[in-house]
Coordinates of C-alpha atoms in Angstrom, one line a residue:
M1 CA 50.3 124.9 75.7
R2 CA 52.2 123.6 72.7
S3 CA 54.9 125.9 71.4
H4 CA 55.2 126.6 67.7
E5 CA 58.6 125.7 66.3
V6 CA 59.7 127.7 63.3
T7 CA 62.1 126.0 60.9
R8 CA 61.8 128.0 57.7
E9 CA 64.3 130.8 57.1
Q10 CA 62.4 134.1 56.6
E11 CA 62.3 137.8 57.3
L12 CA 61.5 138.6 60.9
L13 CA 59.0 141.4 60.1
N14 CA 56.3 141.6 57.4
S15 CA 55.5 144.7 55.4
E16 CA 53.4 146.1 58.3
G17 CA 56.4 145.9 60.7
E18 CA 54.9 143.0 62.7
I19 CA 56.4 139.6 63.3
A20 CA 55.6 137.4 60.3
E21 CA 55.5 134.1 62.1
P22 CA 55.7 134.2 66.0
G23 CA 57.3 131.1 67.6
W24 CA 60.6 129.7 68.7
A25 CA 63.5 128.1 66.9
R26 CA 66.9 126.4 67.4
S27 CA 68.8 129.0 65.4
L28 CA 68.3 132.5 63.9
V29 CA 65.9 131.4 61.2
W30 CA 64.4 134.9 61.2
K31 CA 66.4 137.6 59.5
Y32 CA 66.5 140.8 61.6
S33 CA 66.8 144.1 59.7
R34 CA 66.8 147.4 61.6
G35 CA 65.7 149.2 58.5
Q36 CA 62.4 147.2 58.4
I37 CA 61.3 148.4 61.8
K38 CA 58.3 150.7 61.7
A39 CA 58.6 152.1 65.2
P40 CA 60.6 155.3 66.0
K41 CA 64.4 154.9 66.4
F42 CA 64.3 155.9 70.1
R43 CA 62.1 152.8 70.9
I44 CA 64.5 150.2 69.3
K45 CA 66.4 148.2 71.8
E46 CA 69.6 146.1 70.8
W47 CA 71.8 144.4 73.3
D48 CA 74.5 141.7 73.7
Y49 CA 74.9 140.5 77.3
Y50 CA 77.4 137.8 78.3
L51 CA 77.6 136.0 81.6
I52 CA 80.6 133.8 82.4
M53 CA 80.6 131.8 85.6
S54 CA 82.7 129.4 87.6
D55 CA 81.6 127.9 90.9
K56 CA 83.3 130.6 92.8
F57 CA 83.2 133.8 90.6
G58 CA 81.6 135.3 87.6
L59 CA 81.8 138.2 85.1
A60 CA 78.9 139.9 83.3
L61 CA 79.4 142.2 80.3
T62 CA 76.8 144.4 78.5
I63 CA 76.9 146.5 75.4
S64 CA 73.5 147.9 74.5
D65 CA 71.7 150.6 72.5
D66 CA 68.3 151.1 74.0
G67 CA 67.2 153.9 71.7
Y68 CA 67.3 157.1 73.8
I69 CA 69.7 155.6 76.2
G70 CA 72.7 153.3 75.9
L71 CA 73.9 151.2 78.8
Q72 CA 77.4 149.7 78.9
S73 CA 78.3 147.8 82.1
A74 CA 80.5 145.2 83.7
S75 CA 79.9 143.1 86.9
L76 CA 82.4 141.2 89.0
L77 CA 80.7 138.5 91.1
L78 CA 82.2 136.4 94.0
F79 CA 80.4 133.4 95.4
G80 CA 82.5 132.4 98.4
E81 CA 81.6 132.4 102.0
E82 CA 81.2 136.1 101.8
S83 CA 79.5 136.7 98.5
W84 CA 80.2 140.1 96.9
E85 CA 79.5 141.9 93.6
H86 CA 80.2 145.2 92.0
T87 CA 78.6 146.6 88.9
E88 CA 79.8 149.7 87.1
T89 CA 77.7 151.3 84.4
I90 CA 78.2 154.0 81.8
L91 CA 75.1 155.6 80.3
N92 CA 75.0 157.2 76.9
V93 CA 72.3 159.6 75.6
F94 CA 70.4 158.9 72.4
P95 CA 72.8 156.3 70.7
M96 CA 69.9 155.3 68.4
G97 CA 72.0 153.1 66.1
K98 CA 75.4 154.7 66.6
L99 CA 76.9 151.6 68.1
H100 CA 76.2 149.7 64.9
M101 CA 75.1 146.5 66.6
P102 CA 75.2 143.6 64.2
E103 CA 71.9 142.3 62.8
S104 CA 72.9 138.7 63.6
S105 CA 74.8 137.1 66.5
S106 CA 76.8 135.0 64.0
Q107 CA 78.2 137.9 62.0
G108 CA 80.1 141.1 63.0
N109 CA 82.0 142.3 66.0
V110 CA 80.7 144.6 68.8
K111 CA 82.7 147.4 70.3
Y112 CA 82.4 150.2 72.7
Q113 CA 85.1 152.7 73.6
D114 CA 85.4 155.9 75.5
K115 CA 88.1 157.4 77.8
R116 CA 87.1 155.1 80.7
L117 CA 85.9 151.8 79.1
H118 CA 87.0 149.7 76.2
M119 CA 84.8 146.6 75.7
E120 CA 84.9 144.4 72.6
Y121 CA 83.2 141.2 71.5
R122 CA 85.0 139.5 68.5
L123 CA 83.9 136.5 66.5
E124 CA 86.2 133.9 65.3
K125 CA 85.5 130.4 64.0
N126 CA 83.6 128.4 66.6
K127 CA 84.6 130.9 69.3
R128 CA 83.9 134.3 70.8
I129 CA 86.6 136.5 72.2
L130 CA 85.5 139.0 75.0
K131 CA 87.7 141.8 76.1
C132 CA 87.1 144.5 78.7
N133 CA 89.3 147.2 80.2
F134 CA 87.3 149.3 82.7
K135 CA 89.2 152.1 84.4
N136 CA 88.2 153.2 87.8
F137 CA 85.9 150.2 88.1
L138 CA 86.1 150.5 91.9
D139 CA 88.2 152.7 94.2
G140 CA 90.3 153.9 91.2
K141 CA 91.3 150.3 90.3
T142 CA 91.0 148.9 86.8
L143 CA 89.1 145.7 85.8
R144 CA 90.6 143.8 83.0
A145 CA 89.2 140.7 81.3
N146 CA 90.2 138.5 78.3
I147 CA 87.8 135.6 77.8
T148 CA 87.4 132.9 75.1
L149 CA 84.1 131.1 74.7
Q150 CA 84.0 127.9 72.6
Q151 CA 80.9 127.7 70.4
P152 CA 80.7 124.4 68.4
D153 CA 77.8 123.7 66.2
M154 CA 74.8 123.3 68.6
D155 CA 71.2 124.3 69.2
T156 CA 70.4 127.6 70.7
M157 CA 67.1 129.1 72.0
V158 CA 65.5 131.7 69.7
I159 CA 62.2 133.3 70.2
A160 CA 60.1 135.9 68.3
T161 CA 57.1 137.2 70.1
P162 CA 54.9 140.3 69.7
W163 CA 53.9 142.8 72.3
D164 CA 50.3 143.8 72.5
Q165 CA 51.2 147.1 70.8
K166 CA 51.6 148.0 67.2
H167 CA 55.1 147.6 65.8
A168 CA 56.5 146.2 69.1
F169 CA 58.3 142.9 69.2
Y170 CA 60.8 140.8 71.1
Y171 CA 63.5 138.9 69.1
N172 CA 65.9 137.0 71.3
Q173 CA 68.6 134.3 71.3
K174 CA 70.1 132.6 74.2
I175 CA 73.4 130.7 73.6
N176 CA 74.2 128.5 76.6
C177 CA 76.9 125.9 77.3
M178 CA 79.9 127.7 75.8
R179 CA 82.9 126.4 77.6
A180 CA 85.0 129.3 79.0
S181 CA 88.7 130.0 79.3
G182 CA 90.6 133.1 80.1
K183 CA 91.0 135.4 83.1
V184 CA 89.7 138.5 84.9
E185 CA 92.1 140.7 86.8
F186 CA 91.1 143.2 89.5
D187 CA 92.6 144.6 92.7
G188 CA 95.8 142.5 92.4
K189 CA 93.9 139.2 92.0
T190 CA 93.4 137.0 89.0
Y191 CA 90.3 134.9 88.4
T192 CA 90.9 132.1 85.9
F193 CA 88.1 130.2 84.0
D194 CA 88.5 126.5 83.4
P195 CA 86.8 125.1 80.3
K196 CA 86.3 121.7 81.9
T197 CA 83.8 123.2 84.4
D198 CA 83.1 126.8 83.5
F199 CA 80.7 128.2 80.9
G200 CA 79.5 131.4 79.3
T201 CA 76.0 132.4 78.1
L202 CA 75.0 135.0 75.5
D203 CA 71.7 136.9 75.7
W204 CA 71.4 138.5 72.3
G205 CA 68.3 140.7 71.8
R206 CA 66.8 143.0 69.2
G207 CA 63.4 144.5 69.3
V208 CA 60.9 147.2 70.1
W209 CA 59.6 147.1 73.6
T210 CA 56.6 148.7 75.3
Y211 CA 57.4 151.3 77.9
D212 CA 56.5 149.4 81.2
N213 CA 57.6 145.8 81.6
T214 CA 58.3 143.2 84.3
W215 CA 59.9 139.9 83.5
Y216 CA 61.3 136.8 85.1
W217 CA 64.4 135.1 83.7
G218 CA 66.7 132.2 84.8
S219 CA 69.7 130.5 83.3
G220 CA 72.6 128.2 84.2
N221 CA 75.2 125.8 82.9
A222 CA 77.2 122.9 84.3
D223 CA 79.2 119.9 83.3
I224 CA 77.3 116.9 84.6
N225 CA 79.3 113.7 84.3
G226 CA 81.0 114.9 81.2
H227 CA 77.9 116.2 79.5
A228 CA 77.2 119.9 78.9
F229 CA 73.9 120.8 80.6
G230 CA 72.1 124.1 80.7
F231 CA 68.7 125.7 80.9
N232 CA 66.9 128.9 80.1
I233 CA 63.5 129.8 81.7
G234 CA 61.4 132.9 81.9
Y235 CA 58.2 134.8 81.1
G236 CA 57.0 138.4 80.9
F237 CA 58.4 138.9 77.4
G238 CA 55.4 140.1 75.5
N239 CA 52.6 137.7 74.2
T240 CA 54.0 134.2 74.4
E241 CA 50.9 132.3 73.2
A242 CA 52.9 131.0 70.2
A243 CA 56.0 130.0 72.2
T244 CA 57.9 130.3 75.5
E245 CA 61.7 130.5 75.9
N246 CA 61.8 127.6 78.4
V247 CA 64.3 125.0 77.3
I248 CA 66.9 122.4 78.5
F249 CA 70.3 122.2 76.7
Y250 CA 72.0 118.8 76.8
D251 CA 75.1 117.8 74.7
G252 CA 74.3 120.5 72.1
K253 CA 70.6 119.8 71.7
V254 CA 67.6 121.8 72.8
H255 CA 64.7 120.0 74.7
K256 CA 61.6 122.2 74.7
L257 CA 59.7 122.8 78.0
E258 CA 56.2 124.1 78.4
N259 CA 55.5 126.8 81.1
V260 CA 57.8 127.2 84.1
R261 CA 56.8 129.2 87.2
F262 CA 59.2 131.0 89.5
N263 CA 58.0 130.5 93.1
I264 CA 59.6 133.4 95.0
P265 CA 58.6 133.7 98.6
G266 CA 56.2 136.6 99.0
D267 CA 55.9 137.3 95.3
T268 CA 52.5 138.0 93.9
G269 CA 53.3 137.8 90.2
P270 CA 51.1 136.1 87.6
N271 CA 50.9 132.4 87.1
P272 CA 52.1 131.5 83.6
F273 CA 50.1 128.2 83.9
I274 CA 46.9 130.3 84.0
S275 CA 47.8 133.2 81.7
G276 CA 48.4 130.9 78.8
G277 CA 51.0 133.2 77.2
K278 CA 48.8 136.2 76.9
Q279 CA 50.6 139.4 77.7
V280 CA 49.9 140.6 81.3
N281 CA 49.9 144.1 82.7
P282 CA 53.1 144.9 84.7
K283 CA 50.9 145.8 87.6
D284 CA 49.9 142.1 87.8
F285 CA 53.5 141.2 88.8
G286 CA 53.2 142.6 92.3
P287 CA 55.5 145.0 94.1
M288 CA 59.2 144.6 93.7
D289 CA 60.0 145.0 97.4
A290 CA 57.5 142.4 98.6
P291 CA 59.4 139.1 97.7
S292 CA 61.9 137.6 100.0
Y293 CA 64.6 137.2 97.4
K294 CA 67.2 135.7 99.8
A295 CA 64.9 133.0 101.1
P296 CA 64.8 129.6 99.2
W297 CA 62.8 129.5 96.0
T298 CA 61.3 126.7 93.9
F299 CA 60.6 126.3 90.2
T300 CA 57.8 124.1 88.9
S301 CA 56.8 123.3 85.3
S302 CA 53.4 122.6 83.8
D303 CA 54.7 119.5 82.1
G304 CA 56.6 118.2 85.2
R305 CA 59.9 118.3 83.4
F306 CA 61.7 121.0 85.4
E307 CA 61.3 120.7 89.2
M308 CA 63.9 122.6 91.2
K309 CA 64.8 124.0 94.6
F310 CA 66.9 127.2 94.6
V311 CA 69.0 128.5 97.5
P312 CA 70.2 132.1 97.0
V313 CA 73.7 133.1 97.8
L314 CA 73.8 136.7 96.3
D315 CA 71.2 139.2 95.3
R316 CA 72.6 141.6 92.7
A317 CA 70.1 144.3 93.3
A318 CA 70.1 147.6 91.4
K319 CA 67.7 150.4 91.2
I320 CA 67.6 153.5 89.0
D321 CA 64.8 156.0 89.2
V322 CA 65.2 159.2 87.1
K323 CA 61.7 160.4 86.3
A324 CA 60.8 158.8 82.9
I325 CA 63.5 156.1 83.3
C326 CA 63.1 153.5 86.0
S327 CA 64.8 150.1 86.5
D328 CA 64.4 147.8 89.5
Q329 CA 66.4 144.6 89.3
H330 CA 67.0 141.6 91.4
Q331 CA 69.3 139.2 89.7
V332 CA 69.7 136.4 92.3
F333 CA 72.6 133.9 92.1
G334 CA 72.2 130.7 94.0
R335 CA 72.4 126.9 93.9
M336 CA 69.8 124.8 92.2
T337 CA 69.0 121.1 93.0
G338 CA 66.3 118.9 91.4
K339 CA 65.5 117.2 88.2
A340 CA 65.2 118.0 84.5
I341 CA 63.7 115.6 82.0
L342 CA 64.8 115.4 78.4
D343 CA 62.5 114.9 75.4
D344 CA 63.1 111.1 75.5
G345 CA 62.3 110.8 79.2
T346 CA 65.9 110.7 80.5
V347 CA 66.1 112.3 83.9
I348 CA 69.0 114.6 84.6
E349 CA 69.8 114.9 88.3
V350 CA 71.0 118.4 89.2
K351 CA 72.7 119.2 92.5
D352 CA 74.0 122.5 93.8
L353 CA 74.3 124.0 90.3
L354 CA 75.3 127.6 90.6
C355 CA 73.0 129.7 88.4
F356 CA 70.8 132.8 88.5
A357 CA 67.2 133.7 88.4
E358 CA 65.9 137.3 88.3
K359 CA 62.9 139.5 88.5
V360 CA 63.2 142.9 86.7
H361 CA 60.9 145.8 86.3
N362 CA 61.8 148.5 83.7
R363 CA 60.1 151.7 82.5
Y364 CA 62.2 153.1 79.7

């Protein structure tokens, strides 16, 4: 499979409300406009998800407007001998655009505030400022965070793919390798990020999804001998015949990969090497409770350029089932070892890189 790279700036959707030119890009060459979407407002999904990690702890922040439901959350993650995590979520009914999510990741600030949670993402030149004040995060104690992510001029991963349903599409950007500084405070402890070793990632998404979806996604960053290295891998995001979102990041440049398969023990999900990017039925992904998420995984690539072993240390499992809305998530954090090969054949040796890989099934 050869992915189609889009380089010409253009509108994301045509007059019929469909993606004008499916593919992938290194920046937001497609212009997203909420007003051009032909689907009902309650089906539009817009989210900004940040994950900031050191080798011993991490913080995840989400602001999202998913049409008939909004989901605002924070997670504190500890990766010591006794790994631990806690996620707190606030749900909003029918936001449908009331959060005024920006139409570009490079313009506009994002803010959510109620009596319990104040979360804000602010853009400044070549940096992103993330603030969170979450009252009663756990046992009546407040979680506070003030993080700065450095974002110099660099490639990102952008993908625009259709779903096999009229007016449905997936438009997504992953910004990896943003060096992180700042701190998180909780329960009398302070967790400080060091930009020499610690990084943040932004998952920026806009689109119209089908009701029932299962996907696989993995991402990680590290400083390897003074070089900023990262990766983004995944499948299950609509029809990816035009492009996948599998890439390596290295010193600010993207190196495109072909298909990458998640080999989770006991998992009976589809093989992306065989499906060829065609959208698959969520039922083909196998039961969520069958895989052994805490057993070692492997990752393999159709082009032989991403071959990894993965040893889990923490399964951030979450399940919501309230009639029409269902979410079953396994975001597994662990250490990855193996090799990644750049476009020019350079082999990057990866050892015990702390990252995550997940399998998620949503009906909403």
